[in-house]
Short mmCIF file of C-alpha atoms and ligand atoms in Angstrom, two decimals:
data_model
loop_
_atom_site.label_atom_id
_atom_site.label_comp_id
_atom_site.label_asym_id
_atom_site.label_seq_id
_atom_site.Cartn_x
_atom_site.Cartn_y
_atom_site.Cartn_z
CA UNK A 767 3.60 -10.39 -59.68
CA UNK A 768 3.09 -9.35 -56.12
CA UNK A 769 3.67 -12.89 -54.96
CA UNK A 770 6.90 -13.04 -56.88
CA UNK A 771 8.13 -9.87 -55.26
CA UNK A 772 7.26 -11.21 -51.85
CA UNK A 773 9.17 -14.38 -52.55
CA UNK A 774 12.13 -12.43 -53.82
CA UNK A 775 12.24 -10.24 -50.81
CA UNK A 776 11.89 -13.20 -48.47
CA UNK A 777 14.78 -14.95 -50.21
CA UNK A 778 16.81 -11.75 -50.03
CA UNK A 779 16.08 -11.53 -46.36
CA UNK A 780 17.16 -15.10 -45.72
CA UNK A 781 20.33 -14.64 -47.72
CA UNK A 782 21.20 -11.43 -45.93
CA UNK A 783 20.61 -12.87 -42.49
CA UNK A 784 22.42 -16.04 -43.43
CA UNK A 785 25.42 -14.17 -44.76
CA UNK A 786 25.56 -11.84 -41.81
CA UNK A 787 25.07 -14.28 -38.99
CA UNK A 788 25.29 -17.78 -40.38
CA UNK A 789 21.88 -18.62 -38.95
CA UNK A 790 21.08 -21.90 -40.68
CA UNK A 791 18.42 -22.49 -38.09
CA UNK A 792 16.74 -19.25 -39.00
CA UNK A 793 16.49 -20.37 -42.62
CA UNK A 794 14.73 -23.47 -41.43
CA UNK A 795 12.54 -21.37 -39.21
CA UNK A 796 11.49 -19.07 -42.03
CA UNK A 797 10.81 -21.84 -44.49
CA UNK A 798 8.96 -23.82 -41.86
CA UNK A 799 6.90 -20.76 -41.15
CA UNK A 800 5.91 -20.90 -44.81
CA UNK A 801 4.76 -24.43 -44.29
CA UNK A 802 2.65 -23.46 -41.31
CA UNK A 803 1.35 -20.17 -42.56
CA UNK A 804 0.32 -21.26 -46.02
CA UNK A 805 -0.81 -24.87 -46.12
CA UNK A 806 -2.45 -25.18 -49.55
CA UNK A 807 -5.28 -27.27 -48.13
CA UNK A 808 -6.18 -24.58 -45.67
CA UNK A 809 -6.26 -21.62 -47.99
CA UNK A 810 -9.65 -21.02 -49.60
CA UNK A 811 -9.38 -19.95 -53.20
CA UNK A 812 -5.93 -21.42 -53.71
CA UNK A 813 -6.77 -24.11 -56.22
CA UNK A 814 -4.44 -25.91 -58.60
CA UNK A 815 -4.95 -23.19 -61.18
CA UNK A 816 -3.77 -20.55 -58.82
CA UNK A 817 -0.23 -19.47 -59.69
CA UNK A 818 0.50 -18.90 -56.05
CA UNK A 819 0.19 -22.59 -55.24
CA UNK A 820 1.63 -23.75 -58.59
CA UNK A 821 4.92 -21.94 -58.27
CA UNK A 822 6.63 -23.99 -55.60
CA UNK A 823 4.37 -26.54 -53.94
CA UNK A 824 7.34 -28.67 -52.93
CA UNK A 825 8.62 -25.75 -50.93
CA UNK A 826 5.28 -24.95 -49.35
CA UNK A 827 4.79 -28.57 -48.38
CA UNK A 828 8.25 -29.02 -47.01
CA UNK A 829 7.80 -30.94 -43.76
CA UNK A 830 8.96 -29.39 -40.54
CA UNK A 831 12.02 -30.88 -38.97
CA UNK A 832 11.29 -31.77 -35.38
CA UNK A 833 14.02 -29.73 -33.76
CA UNK A 834 12.89 -30.00 -30.17
CA UNK A 835 12.45 -26.25 -29.89
CA UNK A 836 9.54 -23.96 -30.48
CA UNK A 837 11.20 -22.97 -33.76
CA UNK A 838 9.56 -25.94 -35.40
CA UNK A 839 6.17 -24.27 -34.77
CA UNK A 840 4.67 -27.54 -33.60
CA UNK A 841 5.22 -27.18 -29.88
CA UNK A 842 4.03 -24.64 -27.37
CA UNK A 843 6.33 -23.27 -24.69
CA UNK A 844 4.92 -21.73 -21.56
CA UNK A 845 8.14 -19.71 -21.32
CA UNK A 846 8.39 -18.06 -24.70
CA UNK A 847 6.08 -16.93 -27.47
CA UNK A 848 5.35 -19.98 -29.58
CA UNK A 849 2.88 -21.23 -32.11
CA UNK A 850 1.90 -24.59 -30.64
CA UNK A 851 0.99 -26.60 -33.72
CA UNK A 852 -1.80 -26.43 -36.27
CA UNK A 853 -5.04 -24.61 -35.38
CA UNK A 854 -6.91 -27.78 -34.52
CA UNK A 855 -4.29 -28.95 -32.05
CA UNK A 856 -4.86 -28.70 -28.30
CA UNK A 857 -1.77 -26.58 -27.80
CA UNK A 858 -2.28 -24.14 -30.65
CA UNK A 859 -1.62 -20.68 -29.13
CA UNK A 860 -1.60 -22.38 -25.74
CA UNK A 861 -5.30 -23.16 -25.99
CA UNK A 862 -5.57 -26.11 -23.59
CA UNK A 863 -2.16 -25.81 -21.95
CA UNK A 864 -2.78 -26.07 -18.21
CA UNK A 865 -1.47 -23.64 -15.65
CA UNK A 866 0.99 -24.58 -12.94
CA UNK A 867 -1.77 -25.68 -10.55
CA UNK A 868 -3.07 -29.21 -10.57
CA UNK A 869 -6.46 -30.16 -11.94
CA UNK A 870 -9.26 -31.03 -9.55
CA UNK A 871 -8.70 -28.20 -7.06
CA UNK A 872 -10.99 -25.36 -6.06
CA UNK A 873 -10.56 -22.28 -8.27
CA UNK A 874 -8.17 -19.50 -7.30
CA UNK A 875 -9.89 -16.43 -5.84
CA UNK A 876 -10.49 -13.52 -8.17
CA UNK A 877 -8.17 -10.52 -8.01
CA UNK A 878 -9.84 -7.23 -8.89
CA UNK A 879 -7.17 -4.50 -8.71
CA UNK A 880 -8.22 -1.44 -6.68
CA UNK A 881 -11.37 -3.14 -5.33
CA UNK A 882 -12.23 -4.78 -2.03
CA UNK A 883 -13.88 -8.15 -1.55
CA UNK A 884 -17.18 -8.39 0.29
CA UNK A 885 -16.99 -10.73 3.29
CA UNK A 886 -19.80 -13.05 4.21
CA UNK A 887 -20.96 -15.07 7.20
CA UNK A 888 -22.72 -18.39 7.08
CA UNK A 889 -26.17 -17.75 8.54
CA UNK A 890 -28.97 -20.33 8.45
CA UNK A 891 -27.32 -22.27 5.63
CA UNK A 892 -26.66 -19.26 3.39
CA UNK A 893 -23.65 -17.10 2.57
CA UNK A 894 -24.87 -13.79 3.93
CA UNK A 895 -23.47 -10.59 2.45
CA UNK A 896 -24.22 -7.02 3.59
CA UNK A 897 -24.33 -4.53 0.78
CA UNK A 898 -25.21 -0.85 1.06
CA UNK A 899 -26.02 1.55 -1.77
CA UNK A 900 -24.04 4.70 -0.98
CA UNK A 901 -22.82 7.98 -2.42
CA UNK A 902 -19.11 7.63 -3.17
CA UNK A 903 -16.21 10.03 -3.54
CA UNK A 904 -13.93 8.05 -5.81
CA UNK A 905 -10.37 9.14 -6.49
CA UNK A 906 -10.18 8.58 -10.25
CA UNK A 907 -6.67 10.03 -10.37
CA UNK A 908 -4.47 11.12 -7.49
CA UNK A 909 -6.13 14.15 -5.94
CA UNK A 910 -9.07 14.08 -8.36
CA UNK A 911 -12.20 12.99 -6.50
CA UNK A 912 -15.39 12.46 -8.47
CA UNK A 913 -18.82 12.25 -6.83
CA UNK A 914 -20.50 9.08 -8.00
CA UNK A 915 -22.78 6.44 -6.52
CA UNK A 916 -21.83 2.90 -5.69
CA UNK A 917 -21.83 0.32 -2.93
CA UNK A 918 -20.12 0.22 0.45
CA UNK A 919 -18.23 3.42 -0.39
CA UNK A 920 -16.74 2.09 -3.63
CA UNK A 921 -17.34 2.08 -7.36
CA UNK A 922 -17.49 -0.51 -8.62
CA UNK A 923 -18.87 -1.98 -5.41
CA UNK A 924 -16.98 -4.68 -3.52
CA UNK A 925 -16.48 -7.99 -5.31
CA UNK A 926 -18.90 -10.73 -4.27
CA UNK A 927 -17.57 -14.26 -4.78
CA UNK A 928 -19.78 -17.30 -4.38
CA UNK A 929 -19.62 -20.94 -5.43
CA UNK A 930 -21.98 -22.99 -7.53
CA UNK A 931 -24.44 -24.67 -5.17
CA UNK A 932 -24.36 -21.88 -2.57
CA UNK A 933 -27.44 -20.35 -1.11
CA UNK A 934 -26.74 -16.61 -1.33
CA UNK A 935 -28.37 -13.96 0.86
CA UNK A 936 -27.65 -10.30 0.20
CA UNK A 937 -28.96 -7.99 2.89
CA UNK A 938 -29.25 -4.81 0.91
CA UNK A 939 -29.57 -1.42 2.57
CA UNK A 940 -30.31 1.86 0.84
CA UNK A 941 -28.15 4.73 2.07
CA UNK A 942 -28.82 6.85 -1.01
CA UNK A 943 -30.97 9.97 -0.85
CA UNK A 944 -33.44 8.36 -3.27
CA UNK A 945 -35.11 5.00 -3.93
CA UNK A 946 -33.18 2.15 -5.47
CA UNK A 947 -33.15 -1.63 -6.00
CA UNK A 948 -30.57 -4.32 -6.72
CA UNK A 949 -30.46 -6.51 -9.81
CA UNK A 950 -28.18 -9.55 -10.17
CA UNK A 951 -27.33 -9.50 -13.84
CA UNK A 952 -27.56 -12.90 -15.51
CA UNK A 953 -28.51 -14.89 -12.42
CA UNK A 954 -31.42 -17.29 -12.85
CA UNK A 955 -33.22 -16.53 -9.63
CA UNK A 956 -36.85 -16.35 -8.48
CA UNK A 957 -38.62 -13.45 -10.15
CA UNK A 958 -39.32 -11.60 -6.90
CA UNK A 959 -35.53 -11.44 -6.37
CA UNK A 960 -34.82 -9.89 -9.76
CA UNK A 961 -34.75 -6.28 -8.57
CA UNK A 962 -36.67 -4.62 -11.40
CA UNK A 963 -38.63 -1.75 -9.85
CA UNK A 964 -42.39 -1.84 -10.33
CA UNK A 965 -42.34 -5.01 -12.38
CA UNK A 966 -41.22 -7.35 -9.61
CA UNK A 967 -40.79 -5.25 -6.46
CA UNK A 968 -41.36 -1.83 -4.99
CA UNK A 969 -38.36 0.47 -4.93
CA UNK A 970 -36.49 0.49 -1.64
CA UNK A 971 -36.76 3.93 0.03
CA UNK A 972 -33.76 5.66 1.63
CA UNK A 973 -32.88 4.09 4.94
CA UNK A 974 -34.73 0.83 4.19
CA UNK A 975 -33.52 -2.74 3.70
CA UNK A 976 -34.46 -5.52 1.30
CA UNK A 977 -33.18 -9.09 1.40
CA UNK A 978 -32.27 -10.85 -1.86
CA UNK A 979 -31.90 -14.60 -1.50
CA UNK A 980 -31.48 -17.37 -4.03
CA UNK A 981 -29.76 -20.67 -4.83
CA UNK A 982 -26.81 -20.34 -7.18
CA UNK A 983 -26.59 -23.03 -9.83
CA UNK A 984 -24.57 -21.11 -12.43
CA UNK A 985 -20.90 -20.33 -12.85
CA UNK A 986 -19.34 -17.35 -14.56
CA UNK A 987 -18.73 -13.62 -14.54
CA UNK A 988 -21.85 -11.83 -13.35
CA UNK A 989 -22.46 -8.47 -11.77
CA UNK A 990 -24.91 -6.64 -9.59
CA UNK A 991 -26.27 -3.19 -10.33
CA UNK A 992 -29.02 -0.73 -9.66
CA UNK A 993 -31.97 -1.19 -12.00
CA UNK A 994 -32.67 2.55 -12.08
CA UNK A 995 -31.16 3.83 -15.31
CA UNK A 996 -29.71 7.11 -14.08
CA UNK A 997 -28.24 5.35 -11.07
CA UNK A 998 -26.50 2.95 -13.42
CA UNK A 999 -24.98 5.98 -15.14
CA UNK A 1000 -23.73 7.14 -11.74
CA UNK A 1001 -21.63 3.99 -11.57
CA UNK A 1002 -23.74 1.62 -9.49
CA UNK A 1003 -22.40 -1.84 -10.26
CA UNK A 1004 -20.08 -4.49 -8.85
CA UNK A 1005 -18.80 -7.99 -9.65
CA UNK A 1006 -20.70 -11.12 -8.68
CA UNK A 1007 -18.33 -14.01 -9.50
CA UNK A 1008 -19.83 -17.51 -9.46
CA UNK A 1009 -17.05 -20.10 -9.18
CA UNK A 1010 -17.43 -23.77 -9.99
CA UNK A 1011 -16.65 -26.04 -7.02
CA UNK A 1012 -13.74 -27.53 -8.96
CA UNK A 1013 -11.77 -25.31 -11.29
CA UNK A 1014 -12.41 -25.80 -14.97
CA UNK A 1015 -9.72 -27.55 -16.95
CA UNK A 1016 -7.22 -26.41 -17.90
CA UNK A 1017 -6.82 -24.74 -14.50
CA UNK A 1018 -5.68 -21.13 -14.29
CA UNK A 1019 -3.15 -19.88 -11.77
CA UNK A 1020 -4.47 -16.36 -11.65
CA UNK A 1021 -7.88 -14.85 -12.20
CA UNK A 1022 -8.24 -11.08 -12.67
CA UNK A 1023 -11.43 -9.03 -12.98
CA UNK A 1024 -11.74 -5.58 -14.54
CA UNK A 1025 -14.86 -3.44 -14.82
CA UNK A 1026 -14.95 -0.61 -17.36
CA UNK A 1027 -17.01 2.54 -16.82
CA UNK A 1028 -17.43 5.97 -18.42
CA UNK A 1029 -18.73 9.22 -16.96
CA UNK A 1030 -19.32 12.73 -18.16
CA UNK A 1031 -18.09 15.21 -15.60
CA UNK A 1032 -18.52 18.82 -16.79
CA UNK A 1033 -15.77 21.41 -16.49
CA UNK A 1034 -15.01 22.41 -12.92
CA UNK A 1035 -17.57 19.92 -11.62
CA UNK A 1036 -17.12 16.76 -9.62
CA UNK A 1037 -20.53 15.22 -10.27
CA UNK A 1038 -21.21 13.07 -13.32
CA UNK A 1039 -23.89 14.60 -15.55
CA UNK A 1040 -26.09 11.63 -16.35
CA UNK A 1041 -28.45 13.63 -18.56
CA UNK A 1042 -25.85 13.83 -21.32
CA UNK A 1043 -25.05 11.01 -23.69
CA UNK A 1044 -21.40 11.87 -23.46
CA UNK A 1045 -18.29 10.85 -21.57
CA UNK A 1046 -14.93 12.28 -20.71
CA UNK A 1047 -13.77 10.15 -17.81
CA UNK A 1048 -12.89 6.52 -18.15
CA UNK A 1049 -12.26 4.11 -15.32
CA UNK A 1050 -11.13 0.53 -14.81
CA UNK A 1051 -12.24 -0.69 -11.39
CA UNK A 1052 -12.86 2.95 -10.49
CA UNK A 1053 -9.44 4.32 -11.45
CA UNK A 1054 -8.22 6.06 -14.58
CA UNK A 1055 -4.90 5.15 -16.14
CA UNK A 1056 -2.17 5.48 -14.95
CA UNK A 1057 -3.72 5.25 -11.46
CA UNK A 1058 -4.99 1.77 -12.40
CA UNK A 1059 -2.96 -0.75 -10.45
CA UNK A 1060 -1.03 -3.12 -12.74
CA UNK A 1061 -1.92 -6.81 -12.77
CA UNK A 1062 1.11 -8.98 -12.06
CA UNK A 1063 1.46 -12.60 -13.19
CA UNK A 1064 4.34 -15.02 -13.04
CA UNK A 1065 6.04 -16.09 -16.22
CA UNK A 1066 4.51 -19.39 -17.36
CA UNK A 1067 1.23 -19.13 -15.49
CA UNK A 1068 -2.13 -19.60 -17.10
CA UNK A 1069 -4.05 -16.39 -16.56
CA UNK A 1070 -7.74 -15.56 -16.85
CA UNK A 1071 -8.99 -12.01 -17.17
CA UNK A 1072 -12.67 -11.24 -16.77
CA UNK A 1073 -13.85 -8.05 -18.41
CA UNK A 1074 -17.17 -6.40 -17.68
CA UNK A 1075 -18.31 -3.27 -19.46
CA UNK A 1076 -20.60 -1.22 -17.27
CA UNK A 1077 -20.37 1.99 -19.26
CA UNK A 1078 -23.76 3.60 -19.89
CA UNK A 1079 -23.42 3.49 -23.66
CA UNK A 1080 -19.87 2.97 -24.83
CA UNK A 1081 -18.50 -0.32 -26.10
CA UNK A 1082 -14.88 -1.21 -25.51
CA UNK A 1083 -12.59 -3.20 -27.81
CA UNK A 1084 -10.10 -4.40 -25.24
CA UNK A 1085 -6.64 -5.13 -26.57
CA UNK A 1086 -3.81 -6.96 -24.85
CA UNK A 1087 -0.26 -6.88 -26.17
CA UNK A 1088 2.37 -9.55 -26.56
CA UNK A 1089 0.06 -12.57 -26.25
CA UNK A 1090 -2.79 -14.33 -28.00
CA UNK A 1091 -5.66 -15.17 -25.69
CA UNK A 1092 -8.61 -17.51 -25.93
CA UNK A 1093 -12.12 -16.24 -25.40
CA UNK A 1094 -13.44 -18.74 -22.87
CA UNK A 1095 -16.53 -17.13 -21.38
CA UNK A 1096 -19.23 -14.50 -21.72
CA UNK A 1097 -21.77 -12.97 -19.36
CA UNK A 1098 -23.70 -16.20 -19.97
CA UNK A 1099 -20.95 -18.38 -18.51
CA UNK A 1100 -18.26 -20.72 -19.81
CA UNK A 1101 -17.94 -21.31 -23.56
CA UNK A 1102 -17.32 -24.97 -24.56
CA UNK A 1103 -13.69 -25.18 -25.60
CA UNK A 1104 -14.65 -26.26 -29.14
CA UNK A 1105 -16.02 -22.74 -29.60
CA UNK A 1106 -13.18 -20.74 -28.05
CA UNK A 1107 -11.63 -18.22 -30.39
CA UNK A 1108 -8.08 -16.88 -30.41
CA UNK A 1109 -7.91 -13.11 -30.10
CA UNK A 1110 -5.77 -10.23 -29.03
CA UNK A 1111 -8.70 -7.81 -28.96
CA UNK A 1112 -12.20 -8.49 -27.76
CA UNK A 1113 -15.22 -6.22 -28.03
CA UNK A 1114 -17.03 -5.87 -24.74
CA UNK A 1115 -20.45 -4.37 -25.36
CA UNK A 1116 -22.48 -2.54 -22.75
CA UNK A 1117 -23.46 -4.87 -19.87
CA UNK A 1118 -21.52 -7.76 -21.39
CA UNK A 1119 -18.72 -9.85 -19.95
CA UNK A 1120 -15.83 -11.49 -21.77
CA UNK A 1121 -13.48 -13.94 -20.06
CA UNK A 1122 -10.25 -14.85 -21.70
CA UNK A 1123 -7.27 -17.03 -20.89
CA UNK A 1124 -3.68 -17.27 -22.00
CA UNK A 1125 -0.33 -18.62 -20.96
CA UNK A 1126 1.81 -15.72 -19.75
CA UNK A 1127 4.82 -16.83 -21.78
CA UNK A 1128 6.18 -13.47 -22.85
CA UNK A 1129 7.90 -11.59 -20.00
CA UNK A 1130 7.47 -7.82 -19.82
CA UNK A 1131 5.13 -4.98 -18.97
CA UNK A 1132 2.26 -5.26 -21.43
CA UNK A 1133 -0.30 -2.55 -22.06
CA UNK A 1134 -3.86 -3.67 -21.67
CA UNK A 1135 -6.25 -1.14 -23.10
CA UNK A 1136 -9.43 -0.13 -24.82
CA UNK A 1137 -8.66 0.61 -28.45
CA UNK A 1138 -11.13 3.49 -28.88
CA UNK A 1139 -8.87 6.51 -29.18
CA UNK A 1140 -11.12 8.75 -27.08
CA UNK A 1141 -11.04 6.14 -24.36
CA UNK A 1142 -7.25 6.12 -24.32
CA UNK A 1143 -7.04 9.50 -22.65
CA UNK A 1144 -8.69 11.30 -19.81
CA UNK A 1145 -11.13 14.04 -20.82
CA UNK A 1146 -10.34 13.27 -24.45
CA UNK A 1147 -7.65 15.94 -24.36
CA UNK A 1148 -4.55 14.03 -23.41
CA UNK A 1149 -3.26 14.19 -26.92
CA UNK A 1150 0.31 14.28 -27.94
CA UNK A 1151 1.42 15.78 -31.20
CA UNK A 1152 0.49 18.72 -33.25
CA UNK A 1153 -3.28 18.80 -32.87
CA UNK A 1154 -3.16 20.44 -29.49
CA UNK A 1155 0.39 21.61 -29.15
CA UNK A 1156 1.90 22.31 -32.53
CA UNK A 1157 5.47 22.68 -31.43
CA UNK A 1158 5.72 19.64 -29.19
CA UNK A 1159 5.83 16.03 -30.20
CA UNK A 1160 5.27 12.90 -28.21
CA UNK A 1161 8.84 12.75 -27.06
CA UNK A 1162 8.65 16.09 -25.29
CA UNK A 1163 5.72 14.85 -23.23
CA UNK A 1164 7.23 11.56 -22.36
CA UNK A 1165 10.52 13.03 -21.27
CA UNK A 1166 8.93 15.54 -18.90
CA UNK A 1167 5.73 14.09 -17.54
CA UNK A 1168 5.40 16.79 -14.87
CA UNK A 1169 6.15 19.65 -17.25
CA UNK A 1170 3.68 19.30 -20.05
CA UNK A 1171 3.96 22.38 -22.21
CA UNK A 1172 0.91 24.65 -22.07
CA UNK A 1173 -1.77 24.29 -24.74
CA UNK A 1174 -1.38 26.49 -27.76
CA UNK A 1175 -3.04 27.56 -30.90
CA UNK A 1176 -6.65 26.52 -31.43
CA UNK A 1177 -7.42 25.81 -27.82
CA UNK A 1178 -6.51 29.38 -26.89
CA UNK A 1179 -9.15 30.69 -29.27
CA UNK A 1180 -12.07 32.37 -27.48
CA UNK A 1181 -14.54 29.71 -28.53
CA UNK A 1182 -12.54 27.17 -26.57
CA UNK A 1183 -12.33 29.43 -23.56
CA UNK A 1184 -14.44 27.46 -21.09
CA UNK A 1185 -12.59 27.82 -17.82
CA UNK A 1186 -11.03 24.56 -16.82
CA UNK A 1187 -12.06 22.73 -19.96
CA UNK A 1188 -10.62 21.35 -22.01
CA UNK A 1189 -7.36 23.21 -22.08
CA UNK A 1190 -6.59 22.75 -18.43
CA UNK A 1191 -7.59 19.12 -18.31
CA UNK A 1192 -4.77 17.14 -19.81
CA UNK A 1193 -4.75 13.71 -18.36
CA UNK A 1194 -3.15 13.42 -14.98
CA UNK A 1195 -1.59 16.82 -15.37
CA UNK A 1196 -4.77 18.82 -15.48
CA UNK A 1197 -5.32 19.56 -11.86
CA UNK A 1198 -3.44 21.72 -9.42
CA UNK A 1199 -3.53 18.71 -7.09
CA UNK A 1200 -1.26 16.83 -9.49
CA UNK A 1201 1.92 17.13 -7.55
CA UNK A 1202 5.10 15.14 -7.34
CA UNK A 1203 3.54 13.41 -4.36
CA UNK A 1204 0.55 12.37 -6.48
CA UNK A 1205 2.84 11.10 -9.18
CA UNK A 1206 4.69 9.07 -6.59
CA UNK A 1207 1.42 7.42 -5.61
CA UNK A 1208 1.21 6.14 -9.16
CA UNK A 1209 4.84 5.25 -9.63
CA UNK A 1210 5.62 3.76 -6.25
CA UNK A 1211 2.89 1.14 -6.00
CA UNK A 1212 4.32 -2.25 -5.22
CA UNK A 1213 2.83 -3.62 -8.44
CA UNK A 1214 4.69 -0.98 -10.47
CA UNK A 1215 8.13 -1.47 -8.97
CA UNK A 1216 10.94 -1.61 -11.49
CA UNK A 1217 8.86 -0.44 -14.44
CA UNK A 1218 10.40 2.11 -16.77
CA UNK A 1219 10.83 5.60 -15.37
CA UNK A 1220 8.22 7.21 -17.61
CA UNK A 1221 5.82 4.31 -17.97
CA UNK A 1222 2.90 6.39 -16.72
CA UNK A 1223 3.20 8.77 -19.67
CA UNK A 1224 1.85 6.04 -21.94
CA UNK A 1225 -1.03 4.85 -19.75
CA UNK A 1226 -4.21 6.93 -19.77
CA UNK A 1227 -7.95 6.57 -19.49
CA UNK A 1228 -9.05 2.98 -20.10
CA UNK A 1229 -5.57 1.57 -19.86
CA UNK A 1230 -3.79 -0.62 -17.41
CA UNK A 1231 -0.76 -2.90 -17.49
CA UNK A 1232 -0.34 -6.64 -17.14
CA UNK A 1233 3.17 -7.54 -16.06
CA UNK A 1234 4.60 -10.98 -16.78
CA UNK A 1235 7.55 -11.49 -14.44
CA UNK A 1236 9.97 -14.41 -14.23
CA UNK A 1237 9.88 -16.02 -10.78
CA UNK A 1238 12.86 -14.30 -9.24
CA UNK A 1239 11.79 -10.89 -10.53
CA UNK A 1240 8.24 -11.54 -9.34
CA UNK A 1241 9.59 -12.31 -5.87
CA UNK A 1242 11.60 -9.10 -5.79
CA UNK A 1243 8.70 -6.96 -6.95
CA UNK A 1244 5.86 -8.51 -5.01
CA UNK A 1245 7.35 -10.20 -1.96
CA UNK A 1246 10.58 -8.41 -1.02
CA UNK A 1247 11.10 -4.97 0.43
CA UNK A 1248 14.47 -4.38 -1.12
CA UNK A 1249 14.90 -1.20 -3.08
CA UNK A 1250 14.28 -1.53 -6.80
CA UNK A 1251 15.38 1.20 -9.18
CA UNK A 1252 12.93 2.48 -11.74
CA UNK A 1253 13.46 0.50 -14.93
CA UNK A 1254 15.51 -2.18 -13.19
CA UNK A 1255 13.03 -5.01 -13.66
CA UNK A 1256 12.17 -3.95 -17.19
CA UNK A 1257 15.85 -3.84 -18.13
CA UNK A 1258 16.49 -7.27 -16.61
CA UNK A 1259 13.76 -8.71 -18.82
CA UNK A 1260 14.91 -6.95 -21.97
CA UNK A 1261 18.50 -8.02 -21.38
CA UNK A 1262 17.49 -11.56 -20.49
CA UNK A 1263 18.94 -11.38 -16.97
CA UNK A 1264 16.74 -14.02 -15.39
CA UNK A 1265 16.81 -17.80 -15.10
CA UNK A 1266 15.72 -19.31 -18.41
CA UNK A 1267 13.17 -22.09 -18.22
CA UNK A 1268 12.05 -24.50 -20.84
CU1 CU B 2519 -13.49 2.02 -24.80
#
């Protein structure tokens, strides 16, 4: 009965659209979608005795007409959302569609927004890096500095990039007020280089140096971190990217890296309390949304994103909008392409990495976020709607990002009366330092030029943005200094005011 209703409503829909717009092609598209979405052979449980397959097999099996456009669902376009053929085809969801770079070249360098790269020098046949464990004052949001620990003045620490076959030497210096050591997570190195205190080496006292040296035979998304648990909870980690000498096929044009972390910073404090199994601050590469710098790709490029979760104990289901991506790697390295899986959300467990790839074929500003609701806000209090402020809905917040109405109702009750928490800690707006100037530091980043006026009101906590920009818009945003109005680039995309490519 249900099936019948569905069919009726689909037919109604087709007839309505057809009558209104004369879209014969759309009728084909919808019926072809039937053919792709419900092949009887591919549907478990749909045997010959199943009324669903008995009703109209000739319709379900209707062959697609090769129309030469993506509307036939058999081709993949790098310039518009498209299906790409049946699930076992190479181009299904863009699976093996190459980027714009040629095969056989060295990989593109990794881009980790808001992080520095660590330089090296060739010394006695090794890439020699200098890394220092240091206390860090990290600006999670404009004007909000949190005291954490990291490397070379940053959390995460600077990105180390090396290439398969390199000899790597890390001259590691301890500038912390207590002992530490360095572990290279996932690297198959000699045991005395593994950094586990007691078990394989003595802890390195403050002011002292230890040299880690090994031959790199792996490729993938790795990371370095302190192997002292409470220091890990203070944020002590950084990327160690091991590139192949020749980029994997299909080659990517752009390679981003994001590290996720959580901290618990008590009310009116600036130091993470590592004794609590709790969290209220969320960072991507050491920034909280919307201070996270957007990733920017060109329309049609093949893009890789490497995710590492270095939260003490929170897992992150990371969701990306507007595209389907292929899971191509883990913290153990590259996955054979036979085992790649299509996803739009991937769960990154503690101390795990997930690499994924996709063709950026859908222009726009796409949210890229953890799907845990408490991770989608800072301090878990950046709520819209009636729970915190009964008389103000989401629209009121979004229309006046600098004039968030004061908290009301339950949070004014005495039992919630901890000064500074949580009622005075709403997202970016919590602190007296949150001025128009701070807001401008978020809105006026080059990477954010031309986004909608109030984009920041929808980006909090473990959220960032991946922009897919047609060439000419990419050039204006990233390479020109001409003035761009807020919303100008977004509007151009929505209205289709850019050169169409096929
Ligand atoms: Cu999360």
